[in-house]
mmCIF file of C-alpha atoms in Angstrom:
data_model
loop_
_atom_site.group_PDB
_atom_site.id
_atom_site.type_symbol
_atom_site.label_atom_id
_atom_site.label_comp_id
_atom_site.label_asym_id
_atom_site.label_seq_id
_atom_site.Cartn_x
_atom_site.Cartn_y
_atom_site.Cartn_z
ATOM 1 C CA MET A 8 0.096 0.044 -0.410
ATOM 2 C CA LYS A 9 2.848 2.355 0.878
ATOM 3 C CA LEU A 10 4.553 1.702 -2.317
ATOM 4 C CA LYS A 11 1.624 2.313 -4.547
ATOM 5 C CA LYS A 12 1.199 5.618 -2.758
ATOM 6 C CA VAL A 13 4.405 6.405 -3.678
ATOM 7 C CA LYS A 14 4.268 5.657 -6.565
ATOM 8 C CA ILE A 15 0.945 8.264 -7.196
ATOM 9 C CA LEU A 16 2.839 10.843 -5.265
ATOM 10 C CA ILE A 17 5.352 10.262 -8.113
ATOM 11 C CA ALA A 18 3.673 10.083 -10.762
ATOM 12 C CA LEU A 19 1.813 13.897 -9.541
ATOM 13 C CA ILE A 20 4.889 15.409 -9.186
ATOM 14 C CA ILE A 21 6.021 14.419 -13.130
ATOM 15 C CA SER A 22 2.649 15.601 -14.094
ATOM 16 C CA PHE A 23 2.913 19.085 -12.076
ATOM 17 C CA CYS A 24 7.178 19.442 -13.716
ATOM 18 C CA PHE A 25 5.305 18.987 -17.338
ATOM 19 C CA ALA A 26 2.767 20.953 -16.438
ATOM 20 C CA SER A 27 5.229 24.052 -15.608
ATOM 21 C CA MET A 28 6.907 23.603 -18.500
ATOM 22 C CA VAL A 29 3.879 24.274 -21.304
ATOM 23 C CA ASN A 30 4.533 26.891 -23.880
ATOM 24 C CA PRO A 31 2.759 29.726 -22.830
ATOM 25 C CA ALA A 32 0.938 29.491 -25.835
ATOM 26 C CA GLU A 33 -0.867 26.078 -25.081
ATOM 27 C CA ALA A 34 -2.663 28.474 -22.257
ATOM 28 C CA ALA A 35 -4.382 30.499 -24.806
ATOM 29 C CA TYR A 36 -6.998 29.197 -27.140
ATOM 30 C CA LEU A 37 -5.581 27.877 -30.473
ATOM 31 C CA VAL A 38 -7.563 29.465 -33.787
ATOM 32 C CA SER A 39 -8.175 27.674 -37.025
ATOM 33 C CA MET A 40 -6.558 29.671 -40.235
ATOM 34 C CA THR A 41 -7.130 29.586 -43.870
ATOM 35 C CA GLN A 42 -4.446 30.591 -46.229
ATOM 36 C CA ASN A 43 -5.098 32.627 -48.541
ATOM 37 C CA GLY A 44 -3.686 35.736 -50.588
ATOM 38 C CA ASN A 45 -0.839 36.438 -53.129
ATOM 39 C CA LYS A 46 2.045 34.272 -53.273
ATOM 40 C CA TYR A 47 5.246 35.117 -50.646
ATOM 41 C CA ILE A 48 8.947 35.234 -51.685
ATOM 42 C CA TYR A 49 10.976 35.299 -48.326
ATOM 43 C CA SER A 50 14.241 36.873 -47.837
ATOM 44 C CA ASN A 51 15.623 36.625 -44.318
ATOM 45 C CA ASN A 52 18.448 33.812 -45.059
ATOM 46 C CA PRO A 53 21.472 35.159 -44.513
ATOM 47 C CA GLU A 54 20.331 37.752 -42.401
ATOM 48 C CA SER A 55 23.968 39.109 -41.656
ATOM 49 C CA ILE A 56 25.786 39.879 -44.755
ATOM 50 C CA GLN A 57 29.743 39.658 -43.568
ATOM 51 C CA GLY A 58 32.552 41.014 -45.957
ATOM 52 C CA THR A 59 34.014 37.504 -47.105
ATOM 53 C CA MET A 60 30.297 37.767 -48.956
ATOM 54 C CA VAL A 61 31.005 40.404 -51.723
ATOM 55 C CA SER A 62 35.119 40.861 -51.231
ATOM 56 C CA SER A 63 36.143 38.984 -54.285
ATOM 57 C CA SER A 64 34.295 38.353 -57.772
ATOM 58 C CA PRO A 65 31.645 38.906 -58.628
ATOM 59 C CA TYR A 66 31.024 40.659 -55.387
ATOM 60 C CA GLY A 67 27.647 39.457 -54.667
ATOM 61 C CA LYS A 68 24.941 36.618 -54.580
ATOM 62 C CA TYR A 69 21.522 36.219 -54.444
ATOM 63 C CA THR A 70 19.340 34.853 -51.627
ATOM 64 C CA ILE A 71 16.264 33.202 -53.757
ATOM 65 C CA ASP A 72 15.477 32.979 -57.287
ATOM 66 C CA GLN A 73 11.636 32.301 -58.384
ATOM 67 C CA PRO A 74 10.177 30.853 -61.658
ATOM 68 C CA LEU A 75 7.185 33.155 -62.371
ATOM 69 C CA GLN A 76 3.686 32.444 -63.420
ATOM 70 C CA SER A 77 1.711 34.449 -66.310
ATOM 71 C CA SER A 78 -1.392 37.113 -64.464
ATOM 72 C CA THR A 79 -0.075 35.732 -60.565
ATOM 73 C CA THR A 80 0.493 38.431 -58.045
ATOM 74 C CA TYR A 81 3.826 38.037 -55.618
ATOM 75 C CA VAL A 82 4.838 39.951 -53.037
ATOM 76 C CA ALA A 83 8.332 39.905 -51.939
ATOM 77 C CA GLU A 84 9.565 40.178 -48.584
ATOM 78 C CA PHE A 85 13.581 41.064 -47.799
ATOM 79 C CA TYR A 86 15.043 41.806 -44.004
ATOM 80 C CA HIS A 87 18.856 41.518 -44.033
ATOM 81 C CA HIS A 88 21.834 43.495 -42.133
ATOM 82 C CA ASN A 89 24.500 44.791 -43.731
ATOM 83 C CA TYR A 90 27.932 43.972 -41.818
ATOM 84 C CA THR A 91 30.502 44.039 -44.828
ATOM 85 C CA GLY A 92 32.180 47.085 -44.292
ATOM 86 C CA ASP A 93 31.204 48.808 -47.247
ATOM 87 C CA SER A 94 27.542 50.207 -49.346
ATOM 88 C CA LEU A 95 25.819 47.058 -49.977
ATOM 89 C CA ARG A 96 23.490 47.529 -52.840
ATOM 90 C CA VAL A 97 20.528 44.879 -51.886
ATOM 91 C CA GLY A 98 16.783 44.308 -54.180
ATOM 92 C CA ILE A 99 14.739 42.516 -56.299
ATOM 93 C CA ALA A 100 15.112 41.980 -59.848
ATOM 94 C CA ILE A 101 12.865 40.331 -62.236
ATOM 95 C CA LYS A 102 14.587 38.511 -65.717
ATOM 96 C CA ASN A 103 12.788 38.366 -69.239
ATOM 97 C CA ASN A 104 13.890 35.035 -70.432
ATOM 98 C CA ASN A 105 11.198 35.745 -73.273
ATOM 99 C CA SER A 106 12.942 36.520 -77.521
ATOM 100 C CA TYR A 107 10.316 39.605 -76.788
ATOM 101 C CA THR A 108 9.387 42.490 -74.501
ATOM 102 C CA ALA A 109 7.116 41.319 -71.571
ATOM 103 C CA ASN A 110 5.248 43.810 -69.043
ATOM 104 C CA VAL A 111 5.238 43.532 -65.368
ATOM 105 C CA ARG A 112 2.901 45.381 -62.987
ATOM 106 C CA VAL A 113 4.328 46.539 -59.813
ATOM 107 C CA GLN A 114 2.414 47.635 -57.357
ATOM 108 C CA ASN A 115 2.203 48.248 -53.451
ATOM 109 C CA LYS A 116 6.235 49.010 -52.521
ATOM 110 C CA ALA A 117 7.891 50.534 -50.091
ATOM 111 C CA ILE A 118 12.135 50.257 -48.997
ATOM 112 C CA LEU A 119 14.214 51.691 -46.157
ATOM 113 C CA ALA A 120 17.753 51.105 -44.943
ATOM 114 C CA GLY A 121 18.017 52.159 -41.154
ATOM 115 C CA GLN A 122 19.742 51.821 -37.983
ATOM 116 C CA TYR A 123 17.070 50.955 -35.911
ATOM 117 C CA THR A 124 15.509 47.228 -36.686
ATOM 118 C CA LEU A 125 11.945 48.114 -35.672
ATOM 119 C CA GLU A 126 11.802 52.053 -36.634
ATOM 120 C CA THR A 127 12.969 50.084 -39.977
ATOM 121 C CA SER A 128 10.650 47.679 -40.403
ATOM 122 C CA THR A 129 7.397 48.842 -38.935
ATOM 123 C CA SER A 130 7.751 51.815 -41.047
ATOM 124 C CA VAL A 131 8.634 49.389 -44.704
ATOM 125 C CA LEU A 132 5.499 47.521 -43.459
ATOM 126 C CA ARG A 133 3.289 50.332 -42.565
ATOM 127 C CA ASP A 134 4.348 52.225 -46.157
ATOM 128 C CA PHE A 135 3.774 49.270 -47.874
ATOM 129 C CA GLY A 136 0.277 48.333 -46.495
ATOM 130 C CA ASN A 137 -1.050 52.220 -47.723
ATOM 131 C CA SER A 138 1.268 52.384 -50.850
ATOM 132 C CA THR A 139 -0.635 53.566 -53.815
ATOM 133 C CA ASN A 140 2.225 52.815 -56.604
ATOM 134 C CA ASP A 141 0.662 51.328 -59.826
ATOM 135 C CA GLN A 142 3.450 50.758 -62.312
ATOM 136 C CA THR A 143 3.477 49.099 -65.619
ATOM 137 C CA ILE A 144 7.080 48.105 -66.388
ATOM 138 C CA SER A 145 8.045 47.263 -69.927
ATOM 139 C CA ILE A 146 11.152 44.170 -69.918
ATOM 140 C CA PRO A 147 13.360 43.944 -72.885
ATOM 141 C CA ALA A 148 13.385 40.634 -74.574
ATOM 142 C CA ASN A 149 16.121 38.760 -73.033
ATOM 143 C CA SER A 150 16.806 41.417 -69.707
ATOM 144 C CA THR A 151 16.374 42.452 -66.472
ATOM 145 C CA VAL A 152 15.126 45.210 -64.088
ATOM 146 C CA THR A 153 15.222 45.980 -60.713
ATOM 147 C CA ILE A 154 12.054 46.272 -59.390
ATOM 148 C CA LEU A 155 12.881 47.952 -55.905
ATOM 149 C CA TYR A 156 16.368 48.492 -54.422
ATOM 150 C CA THR A 157 18.232 50.661 -52.486
ATOM 151 C CA ASP A 158 21.934 51.086 -51.304
ATOM 152 C CA VAL A 159 22.577 49.997 -47.891
ATOM 153 C CA PRO A 160 25.203 52.102 -45.584
ATOM 154 C CA THR A 161 27.585 49.433 -43.603
ATOM 155 C CA GLN A 162 26.149 48.469 -40.023
ATOM 156 C CA TYR A 163 22.090 49.362 -41.335
ATOM 157 C CA ILE A 164 18.976 47.351 -41.638
ATOM 158 C CA VAL A 165 17.247 46.941 -45.152
ATOM 159 C CA ASN A 166 13.720 45.735 -45.260
ATOM 160 C CA GLY A 167 11.789 46.182 -48.420
ATOM 161 C CA LYS A 168 8.534 45.088 -49.653
ATOM 162 C CA VAL A 169 6.876 45.203 -53.125
ATOM 163 C CA LYS A 170 4.092 43.591 -54.993
ATOM 164 C CA PHE A 171 3.845 42.502 -58.832
ATOM 165 C CA THR A 172 2.196 40.635 -61.474
ATOM 166 C CA PRO A 173 4.240 39.596 -64.257
ATOM 167 C CA GLN A 174 2.345 39.698 -67.826
ATOM 168 C CA ALA A 175 3.915 37.144 -69.189
ATOM 169 C CA GLY A 176 5.281 33.735 -68.114
ATOM 170 C CA ASN A 177 8.778 32.636 -68.540
ATOM 171 C CA MET A 178 9.807 35.461 -66.226
ATOM 172 C CA ASN A 179 11.831 35.084 -62.698
ATOM 173 C CA ALA A 180 12.473 37.068 -59.776
ATOM 174 C CA ARG A 181 15.172 37.632 -57.906
ATOM 175 C CA VAL A 182 16.392 38.697 -54.195
ATOM 176 C CA PHE A 183 19.751 39.940 -54.796
ATOM 177 C CA PHE A 184 22.870 41.871 -53.051
ATOM 178 C CA ILE A 185 26.169 43.015 -54.115
ATOM 179 C CA SER A 186 28.929 45.524 -53.212
ATOM 180 C CA THR A 187 27.804 48.982 -54.776
ATOM 181 C CA SER A 188 30.231 50.140 -56.697
ATOM 182 C CA LYS A 189 30.757 46.532 -58.218
ATOM 183 C CA TYR A 190 26.728 47.036 -59.501
ATOM 184 C CA ASN A 191 25.872 46.521 -63.154
ATOM 185 C CA VAL A 192 22.030 45.075 -63.395
ATOM 186 C CA ASN A 193 23.710 43.163 -66.319
ATOM 187 C CA ASN A 194 25.152 40.320 -63.970
ATOM 188 C CA ILE A 195 22.373 40.013 -61.750
ATOM 189 C CA PHE A 196 20.905 36.663 -63.166
ATOM 190 C CA SER A 197 25.010 35.219 -63.178
ATOM 191 C CA LEU A 198 25.364 35.712 -59.222
ATOM 192 C CA PRO A 199 25.911 32.326 -57.177
ATOM 193 C CA ARG A 200 23.591 31.510 -54.466
ATOM 194 C CA ALA A 201 24.030 32.445 -51.406
ATOM 195 C CA THR A 202 24.177 29.541 -48.361
ATOM 196 C CA SER A 203 22.159 29.157 -45.142
ATOM 197 C CA THR A 204 24.061 30.935 -41.833
ATOM 198 C CA ASN A 205 21.599 29.690 -39.476
ATOM 199 C CA SER A 206 18.913 26.785 -39.851
ATOM 200 C CA SER A 207 16.006 28.298 -38.184
ATOM 201 C CA MET A 208 16.281 31.574 -40.673
ATOM 202 C CA THR A 209 14.910 31.288 -43.541
ATOM 203 C CA THR A 210 14.639 32.087 -47.260
ATOM 204 C CA ALA A 211 11.527 30.822 -49.519
ATOM 205 C CA PHE A 212 8.793 30.527 -51.412
ATOM 206 C CA PHE A 213 5.615 30.504 -50.517
ATOM 207 C CA ASN A 214 1.998 29.622 -51.444
ATOM 208 C CA TYR A 215 -0.216 32.313 -49.369
ATOM 209 C CA ASP A 216 1.167 35.589 -48.194
ATOM 210 C CA THR A 217 -2.061 35.681 -45.625
ATOM 211 C CA ARG A 218 -3.719 34.012 -42.832
ATOM 212 C CA THR A 219 -7.606 34.919 -42.469
ATOM 213 C CA VAL A 220 -9.015 34.152 -38.291
ATOM 214 C CA ASN A 221 -12.247 34.416 -37.263
ATOM 215 C CA VAL A 222 -12.614 34.299 -33.290
ATOM 216 C CA ASN A 223 -15.807 34.360 -31.756
ATOM 217 C CA ALA A 224 -15.011 36.075 -28.800
ATOM 218 C CA SER A 225 -17.247 34.132 -26.526
ATOM 219 C CA THR A 226 -15.520 30.760 -26.709
ATOM 220 C CA THR A 227 -11.708 32.398 -27.501
ATOM 221 C CA PRO A 228 -10.979 35.269 -25.379
ATOM 222 C CA SER A 229 -7.484 34.532 -26.378
ATOM 223 C CA PHE A 230 -5.163 33.630 -28.948
ATOM 224 C CA TYR A 231 -2.015 33.946 -30.041
ATOM 225 C CA LEU A 232 -0.722 34.966 -33.792
ATOM 226 C CA SER A 233 2.631 34.582 -35.617
ATOM 227 C CA ALA A 234 2.080 31.223 -32.167
ATOM 228 C CA TYR A 235 5.036 28.934 -30.991
ATOM 229 C CA GLN A 236 2.789 26.445 -30.911
ATOM 230 C CA ASP A 237 1.061 25.936 -34.542
ATOM 231 C CA ASN A 238 -2.270 26.885 -34.679
ATOM 232 C CA PRO A 239 -4.381 24.621 -37.342
ATOM 233 C CA GLY A 240 -3.800 26.029 -41.014
ATOM 234 C CA GLU A 241 -1.221 29.027 -39.997
ATOM 235 C CA TYR A 242 2.453 27.826 -40.778
ATOM 236 C CA GLU A 243 3.416 26.745 -44.685
ATOM 237 C CA THR A 244 6.468 24.588 -45.983
ATOM 238 C CA GLY A 245 7.956 26.632 -48.059
ATOM 239 C CA THR A 246 10.498 25.161 -51.150
ATOM 240 C CA ASN A 247 13.579 26.846 -52.657
ATOM 241 C CA VAL A 248 15.085 26.954 -49.155
ATOM 242 C CA LEU A 249 17.787 28.427 -47.327
ATOM 243 C CA GLY A 250 17.625 27.425 -43.396
ATOM 244 C CA SER A 251 14.126 26.616 -41.974
ATOM 245 C CA SER A 252 11.283 25.165 -44.275
ATOM 246 C CA LYS A 253 8.839 27.074 -41.851
ATOM 247 C CA LEU A 254 8.707 30.654 -41.468
ATOM 248 C CA LEU A 255 9.217 30.614 -37.889
ATOM 249 C CA GLY A 256 6.927 33.515 -36.357
ATOM 250 C CA ASN A 257 5.370 34.473 -40.364
ATOM 251 C CA TYR A 258 7.002 37.550 -40.631
ATOM 252 C CA GLY A 259 5.526 39.915 -43.143
ATOM 253 C CA ILE A 260 2.369 37.136 -43.239
ATOM 254 C CA VAL A 261 -0.814 39.354 -42.759
ATOM 255 C CA TYR A 262 -3.159 37.991 -40.353
ATOM 256 C CA ASP A 263 -6.827 39.012 -41.298
ATOM 257 C CA VAL A 264 -8.927 38.863 -38.371
ATOM 258 C CA TYR A 265 -12.584 38.557 -38.350
ATOM 259 C CA LEU A 266 -14.238 39.274 -33.740
ATOM 260 C CA SER A 267 -17.466 38.141 -33.360
ATOM 261 C CA ASN A 268 -19.121 38.750 -30.215
ATOM 262 C CA ALA A 269 -16.777 41.498 -29.538
ATOM 263 C CA ALA A 270 -18.752 44.511 -29.632
ATOM 264 C CA GLY A 271 -17.647 47.184 -26.726
ATOM 265 C CA LYS A 272 -14.731 45.739 -25.692
ATOM 266 C CA ARG A 273 -11.210 46.196 -26.098
ATOM 267 C CA ILE A 274 -8.120 43.828 -27.447
ATOM 268 C CA LYS A 275 -5.183 43.546 -24.979
ATOM 269 C CA ILE A 276 -1.803 42.509 -27.222
ATOM 270 C CA THR A 277 1.043 41.723 -25.590
ATOM 271 C CA PRO A 278 3.865 40.797 -27.744
ATOM 272 C CA ASN A 279 6.545 38.325 -26.861
ATOM 273 C CA LEU A 280 9.256 39.883 -23.956
ATOM 274 C CA ALA A 281 10.027 36.305 -22.515
ATOM 275 C CA SER A 282 12.241 34.801 -24.909
ATOM 276 C CA GLN A 283 15.956 35.201 -25.020
ATOM 277 C CA GLY A 284 17.059 38.459 -26.804
ATOM 278 C CA ALA A 285 12.992 40.107 -26.868
ATOM 279 C CA THR A 286 13.687 42.799 -25.189
ATOM 280 C CA GLN A 287 11.772 45.062 -27.089
ATOM 281 C CA ALA A 288 8.570 45.620 -29.513
ATOM 282 C CA GLN A 289 6.642 47.000 -31.844
ATOM 283 C CA ILE A 290 3.577 45.849 -34.508
ATOM 284 C CA VAL A 291 1.738 47.098 -37.438
ATOM 285 C CA LEU A 292 -1.834 46.744 -37.476
ATOM 286 C CA TRP A 293 -5.169 47.761 -39.602
ATOM 287 C CA THR A 294 -8.337 48.692 -39.326
ATOM 288 C CA ALA A 295 -10.745 50.020 -41.757
ATOM 289 C CA SER A 296 -10.664 53.411 -39.874
ATOM 290 C CA ASN A 297 -6.854 53.644 -39.764
ATOM 291 C CA SER A 298 -5.575 52.282 -42.300
ATOM 292 C CA TRP A 299 -1.627 50.722 -41.209
ATOM 293 C CA TYR A 300 -0.352 52.233 -38.709
ATOM 294 C CA ARG A 301 2.146 51.326 -36.735
ATOM 295 C CA THR A 302 1.514 50.865 -32.038
ATOM 296 C CA THR A 303 3.978 52.708 -29.527
ATOM 297 C CA TYR A 304 7.137 50.798 -29.126
ATOM 298 C CA VAL A 305 7.464 48.999 -25.092
ATOM 299 C CA ASN A 306 10.183 47.214 -24.052
ATOM 300 C CA ARG A 307 10.567 44.842 -20.987
ATOM 301 C CA SER A 308 10.931 48.345 -18.563
ATOM 302 C CA SER A 309 7.962 49.836 -19.839
ATOM 303 C CA SER A 310 5.029 50.882 -17.647
ATOM 304 C CA GLN A 311 2.494 49.118 -19.891
ATOM 305 C CA PRO A 312 4.323 46.446 -21.795
ATOM 306 C CA TYR A 313 1.341 45.798 -24.092
ATOM 307 C CA TRP A 314 -0.839 47.759 -26.500
ATOM 308 C CA LEU A 315 -4.775 47.996 -26.056
ATOM 309 C CA MET A 316 -7.016 48.615 -28.540
ATOM 310 C CA SER A 317 -11.229 49.191 -29.167
ATOM 311 C CA VAL A 318 -12.741 46.544 -31.189
ATOM 312 C CA PRO A 319 -13.484 47.741 -34.385
ATOM 313 C CA SER A 320 -17.698 48.461 -34.658
ATOM 314 C CA ASP A 321 -17.150 45.659 -37.798
ATOM 315 C CA GLY A 322 -14.865 43.330 -35.794
ATOM 316 C CA HIS A 323 -12.126 43.663 -38.746
ATOM 317 C CA PHE A 324 -8.868 43.960 -37.611
ATOM 318 C CA LYS A 325 -5.476 42.929 -39.515
ATOM 319 C CA PHE A 326 -1.561 42.057 -37.780
ATOM 320 C CA THR A 327 1.967 41.545 -38.971
ATOM 321 C CA LEU A 328 4.831 40.772 -37.732
ATOM 322 C CA PRO A 329 7.783 43.293 -38.325
ATOM 323 C CA GLY A 330 11.145 42.069 -38.262
ATOM 324 C CA GLY A 331 12.921 42.440 -35.121
ATOM 325 C CA ASN A 332 9.991 41.647 -33.071
ATOM 326 C CA PHE A 333 10.057 37.650 -31.569
ATOM 327 C CA GLY A 334 6.587 35.598 -32.054
ATOM 328 C CA ASN A 335 3.999 34.485 -30.095
ATOM 329 C CA VAL A 336 2.106 37.820 -29.982
ATOM 330 C CA LEU A 337 -0.803 37.351 -27.119
ATOM 331 C CA PHE A 338 -4.572 38.841 -28.484
ATOM 332 C CA GLU A 339 -6.365 39.251 -25.520
ATOM 333 C CA ILE A 340 -10.432 40.135 -25.558
ATOM 334 C CA ILE A 341 -11.536 42.203 -22.472
ATOM 335 C CA ASN A 342 -13.910 44.540 -21.413
#
């Protein structure tokens, strides 16, 4: 009998220990998501571009080269740090492999090189979301054009995002970086591919850039987006990969959220400041009345390390996680 009690006690202790180790995301309800939207090209590996990557001919590399389908809309985003010691040109180019002139429609776009991570990334995602750019670019036969690029000073961060639709097949999009002084548009598609420098970071092609989320606040008053524990339908396995085949955190992915039974309530949004290295946070949100906007900046010492917003009258808002943040962002419907 005593042995049996001891075994029961041990079992209870083990159960308690496992319970204390549960990921915080498991404490909230999971929400199912539908993947939709545009094709998504994401480049964040290698995140830090070192001098050895551009110090010898041809003085640059590409991170991803993606064949394009006619009349299909793509969104491409890149997020990199320049640690080369010199100016670096970073961008996205399209090559027309046809024997005739082909067009590409370039819509929303934004790019910024900055010294501060969150200032740079949140500005780009806000400006991309609110962009009114809409132009058609003609690419001569067997030629290359850059549709988005900037020169990045050493020790700066660059974030760029562009939406485009090729109007012919047999074209390729390529994210590239090259020493500014060695740049030649005609050489972009002869650059070698970079190699992965971190198995948890991602450069890859994904089929969808949007997650549609329907949440009943009566039954699901709290949930995580960019979750560390996968919500059903949240993460996609990429192709043409450098590093992780999953874009952990879903950076740049648009979460299109529809709330029901939440009228008159507020949303408390708590960033992940508990992970190792997570010391600051700033995200980007959308409502019909505000369009895309940046939240305030918070850090571990902030008196209010979270954000509050009223539930929109239509129950509809959007969220995107900018670079420099950590995933596992908690959304709670409160009074």
